[in-house]
Short mmCIF file of C-alpha atoms in Angstrom, two decimals:
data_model
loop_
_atom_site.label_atom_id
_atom_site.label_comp_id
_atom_site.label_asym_id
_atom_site.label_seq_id
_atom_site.Cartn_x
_atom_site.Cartn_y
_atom_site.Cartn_z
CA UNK A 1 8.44 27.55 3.43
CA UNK A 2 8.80 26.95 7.03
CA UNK A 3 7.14 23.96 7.25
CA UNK A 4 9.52 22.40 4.62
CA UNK A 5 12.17 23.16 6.86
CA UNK A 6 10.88 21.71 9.99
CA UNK A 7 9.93 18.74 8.05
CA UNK A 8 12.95 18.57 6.26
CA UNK A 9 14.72 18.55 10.24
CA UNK A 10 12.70 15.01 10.08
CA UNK A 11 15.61 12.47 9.33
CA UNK A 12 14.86 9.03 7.26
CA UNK A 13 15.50 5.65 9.52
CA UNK A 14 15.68 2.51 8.07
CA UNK A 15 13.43 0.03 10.31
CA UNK A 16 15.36 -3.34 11.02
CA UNK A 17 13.18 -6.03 13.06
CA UNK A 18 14.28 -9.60 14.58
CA UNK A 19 11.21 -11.68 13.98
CA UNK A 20 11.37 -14.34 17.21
CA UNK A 21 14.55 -15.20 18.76
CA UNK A 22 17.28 -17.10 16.37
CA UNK A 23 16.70 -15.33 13.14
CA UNK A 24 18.28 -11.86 12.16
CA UNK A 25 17.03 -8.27 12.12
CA UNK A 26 15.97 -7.91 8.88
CA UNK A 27 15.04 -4.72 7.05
CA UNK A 28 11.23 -3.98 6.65
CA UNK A 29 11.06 -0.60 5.52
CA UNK A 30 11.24 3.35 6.81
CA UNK A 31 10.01 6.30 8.63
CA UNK A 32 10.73 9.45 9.50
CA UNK A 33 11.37 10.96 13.16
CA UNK A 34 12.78 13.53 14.82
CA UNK A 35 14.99 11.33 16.98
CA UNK A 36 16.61 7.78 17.27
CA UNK A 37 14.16 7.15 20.26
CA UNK A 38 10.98 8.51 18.14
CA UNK A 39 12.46 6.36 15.30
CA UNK A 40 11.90 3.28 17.43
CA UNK A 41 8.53 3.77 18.73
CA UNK A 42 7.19 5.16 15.34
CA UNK A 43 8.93 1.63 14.11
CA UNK A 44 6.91 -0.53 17.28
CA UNK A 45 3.41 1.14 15.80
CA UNK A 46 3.93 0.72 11.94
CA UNK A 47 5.96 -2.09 11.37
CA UNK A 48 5.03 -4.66 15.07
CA UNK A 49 1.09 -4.09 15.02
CA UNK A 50 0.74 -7.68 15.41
CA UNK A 51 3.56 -9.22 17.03
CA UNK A 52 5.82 -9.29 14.34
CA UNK A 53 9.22 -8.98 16.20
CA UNK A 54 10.87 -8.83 19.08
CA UNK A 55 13.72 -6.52 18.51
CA UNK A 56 13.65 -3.34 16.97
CA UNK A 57 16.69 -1.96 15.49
CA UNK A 58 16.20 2.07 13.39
CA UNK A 59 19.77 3.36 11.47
CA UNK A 60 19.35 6.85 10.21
CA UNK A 61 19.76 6.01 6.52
CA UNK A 62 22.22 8.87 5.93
CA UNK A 63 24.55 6.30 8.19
CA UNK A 64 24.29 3.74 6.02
CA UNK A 65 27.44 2.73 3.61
CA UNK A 66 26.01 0.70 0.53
CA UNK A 67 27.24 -0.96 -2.55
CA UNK A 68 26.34 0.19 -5.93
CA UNK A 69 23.40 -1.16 -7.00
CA UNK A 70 24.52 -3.23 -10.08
CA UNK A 71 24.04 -6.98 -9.74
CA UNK A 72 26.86 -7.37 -12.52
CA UNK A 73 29.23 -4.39 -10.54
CA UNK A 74 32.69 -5.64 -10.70
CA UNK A 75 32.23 -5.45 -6.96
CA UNK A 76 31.53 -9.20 -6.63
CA UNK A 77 32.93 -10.50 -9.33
CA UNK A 78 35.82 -11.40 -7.16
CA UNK A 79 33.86 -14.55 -6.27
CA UNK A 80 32.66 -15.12 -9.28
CA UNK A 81 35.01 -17.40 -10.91
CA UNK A 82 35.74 -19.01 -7.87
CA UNK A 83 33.58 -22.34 -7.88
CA UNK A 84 36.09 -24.26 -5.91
CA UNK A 85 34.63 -22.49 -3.04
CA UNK A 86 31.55 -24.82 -3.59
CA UNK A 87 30.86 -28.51 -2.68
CA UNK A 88 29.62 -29.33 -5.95
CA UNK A 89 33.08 -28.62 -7.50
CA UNK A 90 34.76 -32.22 -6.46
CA UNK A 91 33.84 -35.26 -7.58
CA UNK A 92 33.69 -38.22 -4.94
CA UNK A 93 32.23 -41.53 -5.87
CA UNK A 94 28.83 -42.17 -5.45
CA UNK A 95 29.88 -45.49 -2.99
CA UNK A 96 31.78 -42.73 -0.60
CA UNK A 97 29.71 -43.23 2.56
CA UNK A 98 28.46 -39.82 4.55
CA UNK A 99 30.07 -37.06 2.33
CA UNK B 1 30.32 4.94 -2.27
CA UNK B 2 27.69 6.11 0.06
CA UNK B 3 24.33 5.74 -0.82
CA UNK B 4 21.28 5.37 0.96
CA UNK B 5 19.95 1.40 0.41
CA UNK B 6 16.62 2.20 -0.24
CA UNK B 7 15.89 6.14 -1.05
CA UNK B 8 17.05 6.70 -4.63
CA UNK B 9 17.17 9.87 -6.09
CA UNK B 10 15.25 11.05 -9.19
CA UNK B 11 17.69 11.36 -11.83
CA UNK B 12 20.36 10.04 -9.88
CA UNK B 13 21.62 7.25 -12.23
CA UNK B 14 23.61 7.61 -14.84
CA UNK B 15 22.96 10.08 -17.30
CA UNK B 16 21.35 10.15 -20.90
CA UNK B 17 24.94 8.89 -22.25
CA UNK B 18 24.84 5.35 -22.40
CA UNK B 19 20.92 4.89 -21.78
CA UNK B 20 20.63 2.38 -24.29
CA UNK B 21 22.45 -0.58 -22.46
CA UNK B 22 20.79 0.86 -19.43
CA UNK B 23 17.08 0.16 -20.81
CA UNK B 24 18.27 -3.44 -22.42
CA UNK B 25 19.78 -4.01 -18.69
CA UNK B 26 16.44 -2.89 -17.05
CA UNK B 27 13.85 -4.41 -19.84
CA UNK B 28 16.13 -7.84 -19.20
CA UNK B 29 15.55 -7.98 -15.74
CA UNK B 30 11.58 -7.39 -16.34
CA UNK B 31 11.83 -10.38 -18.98
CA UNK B 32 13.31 -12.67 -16.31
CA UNK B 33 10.64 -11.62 -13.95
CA UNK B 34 13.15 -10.01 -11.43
CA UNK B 35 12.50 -6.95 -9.48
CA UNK B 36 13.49 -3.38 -9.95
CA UNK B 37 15.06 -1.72 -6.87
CA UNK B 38 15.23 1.50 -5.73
CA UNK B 39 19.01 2.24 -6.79
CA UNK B 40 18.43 0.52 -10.24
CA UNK B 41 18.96 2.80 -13.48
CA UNK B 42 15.23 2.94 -14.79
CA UNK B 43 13.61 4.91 -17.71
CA UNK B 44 12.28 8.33 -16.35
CA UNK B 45 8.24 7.14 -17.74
CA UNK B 46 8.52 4.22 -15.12
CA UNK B 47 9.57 5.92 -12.01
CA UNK B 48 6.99 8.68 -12.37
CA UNK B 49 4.09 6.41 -13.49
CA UNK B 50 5.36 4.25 -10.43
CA UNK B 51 5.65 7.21 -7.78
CA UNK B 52 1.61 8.48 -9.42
CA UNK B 53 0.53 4.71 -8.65
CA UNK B 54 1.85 4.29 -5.07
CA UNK B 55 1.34 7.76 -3.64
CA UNK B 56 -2.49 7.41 -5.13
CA UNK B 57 -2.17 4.47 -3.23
CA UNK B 58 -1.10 6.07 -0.03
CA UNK B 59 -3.25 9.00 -0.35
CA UNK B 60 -6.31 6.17 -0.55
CA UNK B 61 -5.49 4.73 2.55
CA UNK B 62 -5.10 8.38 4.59
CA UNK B 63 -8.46 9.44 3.55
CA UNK B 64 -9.73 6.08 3.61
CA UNK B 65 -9.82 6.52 7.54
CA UNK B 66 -11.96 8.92 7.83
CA UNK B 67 -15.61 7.46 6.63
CA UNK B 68 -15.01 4.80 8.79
CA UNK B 69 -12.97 7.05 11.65
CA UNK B 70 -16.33 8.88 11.98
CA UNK B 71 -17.92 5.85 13.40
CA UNK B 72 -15.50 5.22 16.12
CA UNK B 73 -17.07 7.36 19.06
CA UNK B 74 -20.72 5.77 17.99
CA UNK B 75 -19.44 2.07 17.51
CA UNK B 76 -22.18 0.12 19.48
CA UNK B 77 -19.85 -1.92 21.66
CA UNK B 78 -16.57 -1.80 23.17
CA UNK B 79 -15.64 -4.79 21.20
CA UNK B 80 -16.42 -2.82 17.69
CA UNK B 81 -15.05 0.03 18.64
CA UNK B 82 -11.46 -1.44 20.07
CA UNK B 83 -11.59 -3.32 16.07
CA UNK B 84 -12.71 -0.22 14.24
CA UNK B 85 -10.02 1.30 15.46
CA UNK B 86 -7.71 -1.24 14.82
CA UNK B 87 -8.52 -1.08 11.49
CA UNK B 88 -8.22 2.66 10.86
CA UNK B 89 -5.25 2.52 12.63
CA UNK B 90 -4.20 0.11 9.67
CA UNK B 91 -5.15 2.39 7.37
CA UNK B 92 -2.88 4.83 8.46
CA UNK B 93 0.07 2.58 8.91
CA UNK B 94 -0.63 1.39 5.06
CA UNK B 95 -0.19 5.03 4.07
CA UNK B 96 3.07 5.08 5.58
CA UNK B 97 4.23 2.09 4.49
CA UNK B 98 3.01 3.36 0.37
CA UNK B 99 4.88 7.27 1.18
CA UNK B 100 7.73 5.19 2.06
CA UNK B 101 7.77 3.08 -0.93
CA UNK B 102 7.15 6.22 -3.17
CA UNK B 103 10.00 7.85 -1.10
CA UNK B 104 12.47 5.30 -2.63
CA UNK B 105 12.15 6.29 -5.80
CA UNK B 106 12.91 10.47 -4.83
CA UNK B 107 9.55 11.27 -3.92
CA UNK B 108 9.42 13.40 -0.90
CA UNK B 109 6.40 12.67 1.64
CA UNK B 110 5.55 16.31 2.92
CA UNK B 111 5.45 17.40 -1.10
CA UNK B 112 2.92 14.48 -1.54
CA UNK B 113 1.13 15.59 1.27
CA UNK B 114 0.96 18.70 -0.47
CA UNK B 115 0.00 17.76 -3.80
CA UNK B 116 -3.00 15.50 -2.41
CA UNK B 117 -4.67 18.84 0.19
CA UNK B 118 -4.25 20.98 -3.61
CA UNK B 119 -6.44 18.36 -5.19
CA UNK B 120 -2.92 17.72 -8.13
CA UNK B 121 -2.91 14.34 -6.77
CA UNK B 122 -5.71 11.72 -6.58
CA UNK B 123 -7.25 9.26 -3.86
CA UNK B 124 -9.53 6.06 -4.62
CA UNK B 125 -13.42 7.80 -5.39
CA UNK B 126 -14.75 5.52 -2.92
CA UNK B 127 -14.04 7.27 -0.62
CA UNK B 128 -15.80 10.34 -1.38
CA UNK B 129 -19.63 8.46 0.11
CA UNK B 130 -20.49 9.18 3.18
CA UNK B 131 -21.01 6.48 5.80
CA UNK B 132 -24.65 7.02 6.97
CA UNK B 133 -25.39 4.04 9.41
CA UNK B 134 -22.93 1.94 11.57
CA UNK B 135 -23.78 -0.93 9.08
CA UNK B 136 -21.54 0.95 6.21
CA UNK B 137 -18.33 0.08 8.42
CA UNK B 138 -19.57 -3.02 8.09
CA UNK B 139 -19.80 -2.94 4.28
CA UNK B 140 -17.40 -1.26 3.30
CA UNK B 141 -15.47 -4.01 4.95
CA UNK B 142 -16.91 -6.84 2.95
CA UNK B 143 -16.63 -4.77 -0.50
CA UNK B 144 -14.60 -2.21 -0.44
CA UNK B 145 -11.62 -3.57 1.19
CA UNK B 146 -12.87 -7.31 -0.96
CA UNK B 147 -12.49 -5.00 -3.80
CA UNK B 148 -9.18 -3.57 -2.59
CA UNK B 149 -7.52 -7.16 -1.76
CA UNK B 150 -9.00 -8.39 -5.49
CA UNK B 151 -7.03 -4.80 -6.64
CA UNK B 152 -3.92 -5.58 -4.60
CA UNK B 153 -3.34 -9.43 -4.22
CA UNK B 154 -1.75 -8.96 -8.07
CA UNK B 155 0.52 -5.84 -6.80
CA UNK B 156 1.79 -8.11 -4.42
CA UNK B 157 3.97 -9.43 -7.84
CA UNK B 158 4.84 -5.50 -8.80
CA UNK B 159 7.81 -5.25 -10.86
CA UNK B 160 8.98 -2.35 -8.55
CA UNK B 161 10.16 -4.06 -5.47
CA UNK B 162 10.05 -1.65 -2.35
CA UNK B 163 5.88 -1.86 -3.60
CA UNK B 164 5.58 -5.04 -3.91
CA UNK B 165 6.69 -6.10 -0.56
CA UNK B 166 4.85 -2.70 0.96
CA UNK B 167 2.03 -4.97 -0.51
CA UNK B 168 2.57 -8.02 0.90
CA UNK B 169 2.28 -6.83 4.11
CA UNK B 170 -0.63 -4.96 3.40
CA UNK B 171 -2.72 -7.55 2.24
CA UNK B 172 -2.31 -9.79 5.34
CA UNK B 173 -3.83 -7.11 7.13
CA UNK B 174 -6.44 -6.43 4.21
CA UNK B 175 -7.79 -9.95 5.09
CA UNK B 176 -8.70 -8.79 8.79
CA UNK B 177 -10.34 -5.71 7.42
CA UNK B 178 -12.86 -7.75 5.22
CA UNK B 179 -13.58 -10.53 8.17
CA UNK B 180 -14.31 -7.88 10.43
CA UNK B 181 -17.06 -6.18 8.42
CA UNK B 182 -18.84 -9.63 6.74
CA UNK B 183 -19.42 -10.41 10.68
CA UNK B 184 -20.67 -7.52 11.66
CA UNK B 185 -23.07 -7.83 8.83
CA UNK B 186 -23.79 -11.28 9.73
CA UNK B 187 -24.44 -10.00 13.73
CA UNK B 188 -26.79 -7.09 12.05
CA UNK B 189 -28.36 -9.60 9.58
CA UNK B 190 -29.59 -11.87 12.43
CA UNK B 191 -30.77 -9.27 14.70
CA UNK B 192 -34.11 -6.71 14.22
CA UNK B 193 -36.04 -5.99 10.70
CA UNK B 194 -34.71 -2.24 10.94
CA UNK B 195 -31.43 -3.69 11.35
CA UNK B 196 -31.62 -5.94 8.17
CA UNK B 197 -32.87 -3.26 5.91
CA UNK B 198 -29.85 -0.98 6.97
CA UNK B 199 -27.54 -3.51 5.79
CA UNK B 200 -29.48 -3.43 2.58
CA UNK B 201 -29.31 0.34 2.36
CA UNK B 202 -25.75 0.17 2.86
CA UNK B 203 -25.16 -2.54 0.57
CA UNK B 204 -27.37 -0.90 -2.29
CA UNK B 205 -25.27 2.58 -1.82
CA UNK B 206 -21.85 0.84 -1.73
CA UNK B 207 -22.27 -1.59 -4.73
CA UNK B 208 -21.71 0.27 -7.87
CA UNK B 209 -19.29 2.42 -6.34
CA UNK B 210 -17.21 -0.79 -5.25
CA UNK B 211 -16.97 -1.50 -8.83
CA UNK B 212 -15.93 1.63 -9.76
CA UNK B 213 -12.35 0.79 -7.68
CA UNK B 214 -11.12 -1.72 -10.65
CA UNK B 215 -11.30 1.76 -12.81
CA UNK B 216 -12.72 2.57 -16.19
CA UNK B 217 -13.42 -0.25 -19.10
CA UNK B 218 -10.75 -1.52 -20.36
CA UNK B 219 -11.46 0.36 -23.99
CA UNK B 220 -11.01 3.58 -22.09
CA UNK B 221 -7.82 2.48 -20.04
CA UNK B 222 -4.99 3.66 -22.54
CA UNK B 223 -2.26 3.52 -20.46
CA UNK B 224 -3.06 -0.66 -19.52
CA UNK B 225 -0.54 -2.20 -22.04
CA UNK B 226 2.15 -0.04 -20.69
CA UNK B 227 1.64 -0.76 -17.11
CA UNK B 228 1.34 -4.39 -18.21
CA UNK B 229 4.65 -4.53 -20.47
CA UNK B 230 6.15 -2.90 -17.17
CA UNK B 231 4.92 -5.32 -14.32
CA UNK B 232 3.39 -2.75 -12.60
CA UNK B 233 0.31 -4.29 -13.88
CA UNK B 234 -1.17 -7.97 -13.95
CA UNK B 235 -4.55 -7.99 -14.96
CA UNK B 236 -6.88 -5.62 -16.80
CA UNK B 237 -9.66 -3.33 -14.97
CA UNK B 238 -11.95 -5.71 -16.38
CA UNK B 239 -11.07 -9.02 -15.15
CA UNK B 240 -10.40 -7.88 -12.04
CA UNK B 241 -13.83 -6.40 -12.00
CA UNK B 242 -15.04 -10.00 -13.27
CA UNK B 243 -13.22 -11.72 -10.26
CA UNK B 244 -14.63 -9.50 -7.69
CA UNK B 245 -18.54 -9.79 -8.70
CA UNK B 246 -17.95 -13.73 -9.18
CA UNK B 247 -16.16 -13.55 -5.75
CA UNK B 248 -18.84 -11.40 -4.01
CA UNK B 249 -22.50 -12.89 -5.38
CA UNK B 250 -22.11 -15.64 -3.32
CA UNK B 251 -21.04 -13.95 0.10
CA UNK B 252 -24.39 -12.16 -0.57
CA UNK B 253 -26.47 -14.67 -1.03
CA UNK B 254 -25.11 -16.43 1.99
CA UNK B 255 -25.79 -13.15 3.81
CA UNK B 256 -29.09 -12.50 2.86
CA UNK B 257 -29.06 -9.23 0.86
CA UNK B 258 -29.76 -8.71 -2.69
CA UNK B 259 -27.15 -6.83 -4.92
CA UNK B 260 -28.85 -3.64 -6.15
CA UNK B 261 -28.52 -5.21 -10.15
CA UNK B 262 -31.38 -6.72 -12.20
CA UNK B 263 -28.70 -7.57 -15.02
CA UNK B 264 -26.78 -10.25 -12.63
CA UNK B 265 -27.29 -13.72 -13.35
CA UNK B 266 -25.06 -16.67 -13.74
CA UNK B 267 -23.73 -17.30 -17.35
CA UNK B 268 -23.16 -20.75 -17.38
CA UNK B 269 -21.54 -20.29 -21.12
CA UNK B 270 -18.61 -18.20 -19.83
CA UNK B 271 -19.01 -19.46 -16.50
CA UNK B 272 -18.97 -16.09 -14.85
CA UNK B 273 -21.42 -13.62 -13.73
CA UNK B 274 -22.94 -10.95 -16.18
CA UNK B 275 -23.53 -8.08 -14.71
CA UNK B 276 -25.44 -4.59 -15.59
CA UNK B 277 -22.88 -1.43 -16.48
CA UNK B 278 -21.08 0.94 -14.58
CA UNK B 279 -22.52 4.37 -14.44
CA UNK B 280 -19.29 5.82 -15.80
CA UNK B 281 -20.51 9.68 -16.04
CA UNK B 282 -21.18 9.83 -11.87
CA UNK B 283 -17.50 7.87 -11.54
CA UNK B 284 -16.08 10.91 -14.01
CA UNK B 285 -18.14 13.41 -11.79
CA UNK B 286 -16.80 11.88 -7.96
CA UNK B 287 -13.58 11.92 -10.03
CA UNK B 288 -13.21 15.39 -10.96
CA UNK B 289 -14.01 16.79 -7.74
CA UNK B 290 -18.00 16.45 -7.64
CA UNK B 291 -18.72 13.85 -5.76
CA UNK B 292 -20.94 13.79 -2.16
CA UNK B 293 -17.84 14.84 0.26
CA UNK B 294 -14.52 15.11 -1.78
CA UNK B 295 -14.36 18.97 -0.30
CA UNK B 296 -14.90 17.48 3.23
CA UNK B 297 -12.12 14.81 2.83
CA UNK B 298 -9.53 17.17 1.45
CA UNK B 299 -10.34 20.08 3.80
CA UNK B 300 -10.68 17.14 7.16
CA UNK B 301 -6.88 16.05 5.63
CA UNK B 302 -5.39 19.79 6.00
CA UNK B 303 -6.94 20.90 9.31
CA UNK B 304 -5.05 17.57 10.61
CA UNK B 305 -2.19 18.35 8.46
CA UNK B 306 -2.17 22.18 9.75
CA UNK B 307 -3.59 21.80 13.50
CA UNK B 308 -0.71 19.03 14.13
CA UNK B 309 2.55 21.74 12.83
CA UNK B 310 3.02 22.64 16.43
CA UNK B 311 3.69 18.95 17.29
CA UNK B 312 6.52 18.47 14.40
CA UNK B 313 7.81 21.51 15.69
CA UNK B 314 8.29 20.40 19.08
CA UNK B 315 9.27 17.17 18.20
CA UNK B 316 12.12 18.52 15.80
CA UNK B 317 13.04 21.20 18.77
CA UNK B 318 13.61 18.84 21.22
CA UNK B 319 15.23 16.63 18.81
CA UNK B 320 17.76 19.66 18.04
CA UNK B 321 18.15 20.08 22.23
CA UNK B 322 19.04 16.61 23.13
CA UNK B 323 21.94 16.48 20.34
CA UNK B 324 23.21 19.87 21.05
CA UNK B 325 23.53 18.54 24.61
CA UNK B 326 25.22 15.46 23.37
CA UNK B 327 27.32 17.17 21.91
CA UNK B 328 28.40 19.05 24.89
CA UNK B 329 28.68 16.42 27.08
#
């Protein structure tokens, strides 16, 4: 019973990496640690074994605000039925140079 | 609402009201071949057949360091011994990566840990043989982790989608485990007569128990169609079993050893390999506990589990100091 609650002191991070310069951090999975700064070099030996990125970022997942998990949530359908927003929606003639 | 984006809880979805739309919802995104992810409502059958499959998984990979982890202080060269323990060390990093796909779906990782040391919880039987000789790092290289990558290349298409891309990542690194050990049985196989015939005595131990990893026949694997119908699945022990001897007869012959089977000969009819049968009663005997070191695995896996609680404790201590003075300050 005492070791659940030590390990339960054990927070979940989310592991976020940016994989060369130019391109995002992008989430690659979790761990647990005892700390932010354990977080990060618990993330550098699972997740950048082989060079994989060059920027580590951890969140504790309790941090973390997310959407509900529905693809059809009403949550998005705000852009759903809005297909002006796309270039496809407007017709120009096929002689209209560089458009 | 808050949630956390990839640690569901069991249960945690809606409730029995209303299931029905819930399962058409969930069986229509299998049907389009989309993932399931961790927040998704999913029937109760799935998520505990899927948390079973990936923390067997992970438990594989934890004890699956420890034939070869006994070789490291007696690997022959520096340069073997900095790879072997690159490679265990990806063993172990594999593990976490499967607990933290199984965590997703409200598994917790220390109760897994738990359930694998009391035996309620399974690990591949492969790894219950002892390695005897440095050439069975080498071999289980070539056919144990060949086996594995034929077992997992599929999973890398999962219908559960935290595993899936746990598995992509793990079979990149799969394909440095099995290069490693065909060349160091290629460096043993041109060296010394003594040296040849241990990579014979390793392959002839390691063989049958290799195909033992695809699982039982498919006539005695009742629970296939489900896993198929559910993605979590993509071929049948049998094919995959298939793939792996048609895969492997020629990497022998190009080594120079001879697979311990009189039965296996080319069948130009079906264009595959036949091959002599499984010797299901010892796999049902490793299984259930009786095989050459499944005591030694599960008791090695607790003294590490026990001898490192001081460490957590610290670690969580000092964790507990440096906010409190945060805090403060």
């Amino acid at each position: 019973m005492e070791e659940s609650r030590v390990r339960s002191d054990w927070p979940l991070y989310e592991v976020f990496l940016r994989g060369k310069r130019g391109l995002n951090h992008v989430h690659v999975g979790s761990l647990h640690a005892a700390d932010p700064q354990m977080a990060l070099h618990h993330a550098r030996d699972l997740y950048t074994r082989r060079n994989e990125g060059v920027s580590i970022w951890v969140v504790a997942a309790r941090d973390i605000t997310a959407s509900s998990p529905d693809e059809k949530d009403p949550f998005f359908a705000p852009s759903g039925d809005k297909v002006y927003r796309h270039p496809t929606f407007y017709e120009i003639p096929d002689d209209v140079p560089h458009m | 609402m808050t949630a956390l984006p990839e640690t569901g809880l069991p249960g945690a979805g809606p409730g029995q009201d209303g299931t029905g739309s819930l399962q058409v919802h969930f069986d229509h995104t299998l049907d389009r071949g989309r993932r399931i992810e961790p927040r998704d409502w999913m029937p109760d059958a799935y998520r505990s057949t899927m948390i079973r499959q990936i923390a067997q998984h992970a438990h594989s990979e934890i004890i699956g360091m420890q034939p070869e982890g006994n070789w490291i202080t007696r690997a022959p060269s520096l340069r073997r011994k900095a790879i072997l323990i690159a490679k265990v060390q990806d063993e172990a990093g594999h593990g976490m990566y499967l607990y933290a796909a199984a965590e997703t779906l409200g598994a917790d990782r220390a109760d897994l840990t738990d359930r694998l040391v009391r035996g309620r919880q399974k690990y591949s039987s492969i790894f219950n043989y002892p390695t005897l000789t440095y050439a069975d790092v080498g071999v289980i290289g070539w056919l144990v982790d060949g086996a594995a990558i034929c077992n997992q290349v599929p999973l890398c298409r999962s219908s559960y989608g935290p595993y899936a891309r746990a598995m992509v990542r793990i079979c990149k690194e799969e394909s440095f485990h099995q290069r490693q050990g065909y060349e160091l049985l290629m460096t043993m196989m041109r060296g010394t007569a003594a040296q040849r015939a241990m990579v014979q005595d390793a392959t002839n131990r390691f063989w049958w128990p290799s195909l033992t990893m695809f699982g039982p026949p498919d006539d005695q694997s009742p629970n296939t169609a489900q896993s198929m119908a559910w993605g979590i699945k993509r071929h049948t022990n049998d094919e995959l079993r298939q793939r792996f001897v048609d895969m492997t007869v020629p990497q022998a012959e190009k080594l120079g050893v001879t697979l311990p089977d009189p039965d296996l000969k080319w069948n130009a009819e079906r264009g595959h390999y036949d091959f002599g049968s499984v010797d299901w009663d010892e796999f049902m005997a490793v299984i259930k506990g009786n095989g050459p070191c499944n005591a030694q695995r599960i008791a090695r896996r607790k003294a590490a589990h026990d001898e490192g609680a001081w460490v957590r404790e610290a670690a969580a201590a000092h964790a507990a100091k440096h906010a409190g003075r945060r805090e403060a300050s």
